[in-house]
Amino acid sequence: MSKLTTHVLNTSQGIPGAGIVIQLFEVVDNQRQLILSTKTNADGRCDAPLLSGDTFKIGVYELDFHAGDYFIAQGVAAPQPAFVDVVTLRFGIADAAAHYHVPLLVTPWSYSTYRGS
């Protein structure tokens, strides 16, 4: 089934990133168009795919992960402004029949991503 999913891991504490606000945008002519806003569940995942079925299509997208607010809520002592605040990942969907999984591994000082399965 073609779909877009994500997962957030707080690698500084070795726990799922629960309660992180995520916004999904489609990028058309270099302009961002908000598709949805959601929050991660207790496992650091979204309860439903971000895109699936008719909404899943070839194109350029961005995910905004509001990690700075998450770390503040966790009681992490961080400078203001935070070093890692809103993490924006721009990626392309080239295969409308594939599953795209875009995880975020994040700490108050760094982040990484990859195309998961």
Backbone as JSON, one array per atom type, in Angstrom:
{
  "sequence": "MSKLTTHVLNTSQGIPGAGIVIQLFEVVDNQRQLILSTKTNADGRCDAPLLSGDTFKIGVYELDFHAGDYFIAQGVAAPQPAFVDVVTLRFGIADAAAHYHVPLLVTPWSYSTYRGS",
  "N": [[0.83, -1.18, 0.0], [0.61, 2.17, -0.89], [1.94, 4.81, 0.94], [2.71, 7.46, 3.3], [4.63, 7.61, 6.14], [5.83, 8.34, 9.49], [8.18, 8.52, 12.23], [9.33, 9.36, 15.4], [12.23, 9.53, 17.33], [13.65, 10.18, 20.42], [16.77, 10.43, 20.78], [18.57, 11.25, 22.68], [17.62, 10.48, 25.11], [16.8, 7.97, 24.68], [14.15, 7.26, 24.09], [10.76, 7.13, 22.72], [9.63, 9.92, 20.75], [7.18, 11.39, 22.02], [4.15, 13.18, 21.59], [4.96, 15.2, 19.87], [4.49, 17.91, 17.74], [3.7, 17.76, 14.35], [3.89, 19.0, 11.11], [2.76, 18.7, 7.79], [3.66, 19.6, 4.56], [2.98, 20.28, 1.13], [5.14, 21.07, -1.51], [4.93, 23.34, -3.97], [5.93, 24.93, -6.84], [7.94, 26.1, -5.32], [6.54, 27.02, -3.14], [5.07, 26.52, 0.0], [2.39, 24.44, 0.91], [0.11, 23.81, 3.34], [-0.8, 20.61, 4.33], [-1.55, 18.92, 6.46], [-1.74, 18.86, 10.07], [-0.5, 17.27, 12.93], [0.04, 15.16, 15.83], [2.56, 13.2, 17.43], [2.08, 9.91, 18.8], [2.19, 7.97, 21.9], [4.16, 6.16, 21.23], [5.78, 7.57, 19.57], [4.93, 7.72, 17.0], [2.6, 8.49, 14.31], [-0.94, 8.19, 14.46], [-2.23, 7.53, 12.13], [-1.44, 7.08, 8.61], [0.4, 9.76, 7.08], [0.01, 10.48, 4.47], [-1.99, 8.75, 2.12], [-3.62, 6.45, -0.15], [-5.64, 8.3, -2.36], [-4.5, 10.74, -1.67], [-1.82, 10.36, -1.65], [0.79, 11.11, -3.63], [3.11, 11.67, -6.35], [5.67, 14.05, -5.8], [7.07, 16.99, -4.17], [7.74, 17.39, -0.77], [7.48, 18.68, 2.6], [8.27, 18.07, 5.96], [7.63, 19.42, 9.07], [8.95, 19.2, 12.17], [8.26, 19.89, 15.43], [10.43, 20.07, 17.46], [11.82, 21.59, 19.39], [9.84, 22.67, 21.14], [8.95, 20.26, 22.17], [11.24, 19.33, 23.62], [11.44, 21.34, 25.55], [9.04, 20.88, 26.94], [9.75, 18.43, 27.99], [11.42, 19.18, 29.97], [14.05, 19.7, 29.47], [17.05, 21.38, 29.84], [17.87, 24.02, 27.92], [19.44, 26.4, 25.76], [18.02, 29.62, 24.94], [17.45, 31.29, 22.0], [16.54, 27.9, 21.11], [18.93, 25.45, 20.05], [18.28, 23.25, 18.32], [15.23, 23.52, 16.95], [12.53, 23.88, 15.21], [12.52, 21.27, 13.09], [12.96, 20.92, 9.76], [12.3, 18.83, 7.12], [12.89, 18.31, 3.82], [11.76, 16.41, 1.14], [11.41, 14.11, -1.6], [8.78, 12.4, -3.26], [8.88, 9.89, -5.46], [7.8, 7.58, -6.43], [4.68, 6.54, -6.78], [3.56, 4.21, -5.94], [4.82, 3.2, -3.76], [5.92, 2.68, -0.3], [6.76, 5.24, 1.76], [8.75, 6.0, 4.41], [9.65, 8.25, 6.81], [11.69, 8.72, 9.21], [12.64, 10.52, 12.21], [15.46, 11.12, 14.07], [16.33, 12.59, 17.0], [17.91, 15.05, 19.09], [18.48, 17.6, 21.61], [20.59, 18.84, 20.38], [21.18, 17.83, 17.89], [20.16, 16.14, 14.82], [18.96, 13.49, 12.69], [18.01, 11.72, 9.7], [16.5, 9.29, 7.52], [15.53, 7.23, 4.73], [13.21, 5.08, 5.65], [11.69, 1.83, 6.15]],
  "CA": [[0.0, 0.0, 0.0], [1.38, 3.4, -0.95], [1.64, 5.7, 2.06], [3.79, 8.19, 3.95], [4.59, 7.51, 7.6], [6.98, 8.89, 10.18], [8.43, 8.03, 13.58], [10.31, 10.24, 16.04], [12.94, 8.96, 18.46], [14.48, 11.08, 21.21], [17.96, 9.61, 20.98], [19.33, 11.69, 23.85], [17.1, 9.78, 26.27], [16.48, 6.61, 24.27], [12.7, 7.06, 24.2], [9.99, 7.69, 21.6], [9.29, 11.34, 20.82], [5.72, 11.44, 22.17], [3.52, 14.5, 21.69], [5.62, 16.19, 19.0], [3.66, 18.44, 16.67], [4.26, 17.58, 13.01], [3.12, 19.59, 10.01], [3.13, 18.22, 6.47], [3.42, 20.56, 3.49], [3.36, 19.98, -0.24], [5.87, 22.21, -2.05], [4.59, 23.53, -5.38], [6.55, 26.19, -7.31], [8.71, 26.58, -4.17], [5.61, 27.54, -2.13], [4.57, 25.46, 0.9], [0.94, 24.38, 1.12], [-0.14, 22.92, 4.47], [-1.72, 19.49, 4.09], [-2.1, 18.51, 7.75], [-0.98, 19.02, 11.3], [-0.81, 16.15, 13.8], [0.99, 14.94, 16.94], [2.98, 11.81, 17.61], [1.46, 9.21, 19.93], [3.12, 7.54, 22.95], [5.24, 5.4, 20.59], [6.51, 8.46, 18.68], [4.38, 7.56, 15.64], [1.29, 9.07, 14.08], [-1.96, 7.15, 14.51], [-2.63, 7.2, 10.75], [-0.47, 7.57, 7.63], [0.3, 11.18, 6.75], [-0.59, 10.44, 3.13], [-2.31, 7.4, 1.63], [-4.69, 6.45, -1.14], [-5.67, 9.39, -3.35], [-3.68, 11.89, -1.25], [-0.41, 10.0, -1.84], [1.15, 11.34, -5.03], [4.47, 12.13, -6.65], [5.86, 15.47, -5.56], [8.04, 17.44, -3.17], [7.04, 17.61, 0.49], [8.27, 19.03, 3.78], [7.76, 17.77, 7.29], [8.14, 20.27, 10.15], [8.87, 18.56, 13.48], [8.43, 20.93, 16.45], [11.26, 19.4, 18.46], [12.17, 22.51, 20.47], [8.74, 22.67, 22.11], [8.96, 18.94, 22.8], [12.31, 19.26, 24.62], [11.06, 22.23, 26.66], [8.03, 20.14, 27.71], [10.45, 17.35, 28.68], [12.22, 19.76, 31.04], [15.45, 19.75, 29.06], [17.66, 22.71, 29.93], [18.45, 24.38, 26.62], [19.51, 27.85, 25.58], [16.96, 30.23, 24.15], [16.66, 30.3, 21.27], [17.06, 26.53, 21.11], [19.79, 25.09, 18.92], [17.36, 22.5, 17.45], [13.87, 23.98, 17.25], [11.68, 23.22, 14.23], [13.31, 20.52, 12.11], [12.26, 20.82, 8.48], [12.87, 17.86, 6.19], [12.32, 18.35, 2.46], [12.01, 15.14, 0.47], [10.59, 13.87, -2.77], [8.13, 11.11, -3.51], [9.04, 9.62, -6.88], [7.09, 6.35, -6.77], [3.35, 6.63, -6.19], [3.12, 2.88, -5.5], [5.74, 2.76, -2.71], [5.75, 3.15, 1.07], [7.83, 6.15, 2.18], [8.81, 6.17, 5.86], [10.64, 9.3, 7.06], [11.88, 8.85, 10.65], [13.51, 11.57, 12.73], [16.21, 10.85, 15.29], [16.56, 13.97, 17.41], [18.36, 15.45, 20.43], [18.48, 19.06, 21.63], [21.78, 19.36, 19.69], [21.4, 17.23, 16.57], [19.11, 15.29, 14.28], [19.26, 12.79, 11.44], [16.87, 11.05, 9.1], [16.81, 8.36, 6.44], [14.31, 6.63, 4.2], [13.0, 3.81, 6.32], [10.81, 0.87, 5.47]],
  "C": [[0.88, 1.24, 0.0], [0.94, 4.33, 0.18], [2.9, 6.4, 2.52], [3.58, 8.08, 5.45], [5.85, 8.13, 8.18], [7.05, 8.3, 11.59], [9.5, 8.95, 14.17], [10.9, 9.54, 17.26], [13.8, 10.04, 19.11], [15.73, 10.28, 21.57], [18.83, 10.07, 22.15], [18.87, 10.96, 25.11], [16.72, 8.33, 25.96], [15.0, 6.28, 24.39], [12.0, 7.57, 22.94], [9.72, 9.18, 21.83], [7.78, 11.49, 20.85], [5.23, 12.88, 22.29], [4.17, 15.58, 20.84], [4.66, 16.62, 17.89], [4.42, 18.29, 15.35], [3.32, 18.24, 12.01], [3.67, 19.05, 8.7], [2.72, 19.25, 5.43], [3.73, 19.92, 2.15], [4.05, 21.24, -0.76], [5.6, 22.27, -3.55], [5.11, 24.9, -5.8], [7.26, 26.9, -6.15], [7.84, 27.26, -3.1], [5.06, 26.37, -1.31], [3.06, 25.58, 1.05], [0.67, 23.35, 2.22], [-1.17, 21.86, 4.09], [-2.35, 19.06, 5.4], [-1.16, 18.85, 8.87], [-1.44, 17.91, 12.24], [0.2, 16.11, 14.94], [1.35, 13.47, 16.98], [2.3, 11.22, 18.85], [2.55, 8.78, 20.93], [4.31, 6.77, 22.41], [6.07, 6.26, 19.64], [6.05, 8.38, 17.23], [3.07, 8.33, 15.53], [0.27, 7.93, 14.01], [-2.41, 6.7, 13.12], [-1.52, 7.67, 9.81], [-0.68, 9.06, 7.36], [-0.32, 11.37, 5.37], [-0.88, 8.99, 2.81], [-3.42, 7.51, 0.6], [-4.55, 7.58, -2.14], [-4.8, 10.58, -2.97], [-2.19, 11.63, -1.45], [-0.06, 10.14, -3.31], [2.59, 11.82, -5.15], [4.56, 13.63, -6.41], [6.93, 15.72, -4.52], [7.24, 17.84, -1.93], [8.02, 18.09, 1.55], [7.52, 18.61, 5.03], [8.42, 18.73, 8.27], [7.88, 19.53, 11.46], [9.17, 19.62, 14.54], [9.16, 20.35, 17.66], [11.61, 20.32, 19.63], [11.1, 22.56, 21.55], [8.68, 21.35, 22.87], [10.02, 18.88, 23.91], [12.04, 20.19, 25.8], [10.04, 21.52, 27.56], [8.64, 18.98, 28.49], [11.32, 17.85, 29.83], [13.7, 19.82, 30.74], [15.94, 21.19, 29.14], [18.36, 23.01, 28.61], [18.49, 25.89, 26.52], [18.3, 28.35, 24.78], [17.57, 31.33, 23.3], [17.35, 28.93, 21.28], [17.94, 26.28, 19.89], [18.99, 24.29, 17.89], [15.96, 22.9, 17.87], [12.9, 23.26, 16.32], [12.59, 22.58, 13.19], [12.47, 20.37, 10.86], [13.0, 19.86, 7.58], [12.15, 17.98, 4.86], [12.72, 17.06, 1.76], [11.06, 15.0, -0.7], [9.99, 12.48, -2.78], [8.15, 10.92, -5.02], [8.27, 8.41, -7.36], [5.76, 6.33, -6.04], [2.82, 5.28, -5.71], [3.94, 2.37, -4.31], [5.3, 3.25, -1.33], [6.97, 4.01, 1.39], [7.7, 6.33, 3.69], [9.96, 7.13, 6.14], [10.78, 9.48, 8.57], [12.8, 10.03, 10.99], [14.13, 11.08, 14.02], [16.7, 12.21, 15.78], [17.05, 14.07, 18.85], [18.25, 16.97, 20.46], [19.62, 19.68, 20.8], [21.99, 18.81, 18.29], [20.17, 16.47, 16.12], [19.63, 14.6, 13.03], [17.98, 12.11, 10.97], [17.38, 10.09, 8.04], [15.5, 7.88, 5.86], [14.19, 5.24, 4.79], [12.08, 2.91, 5.51], [9.51, 0.71, 6.25]]
}
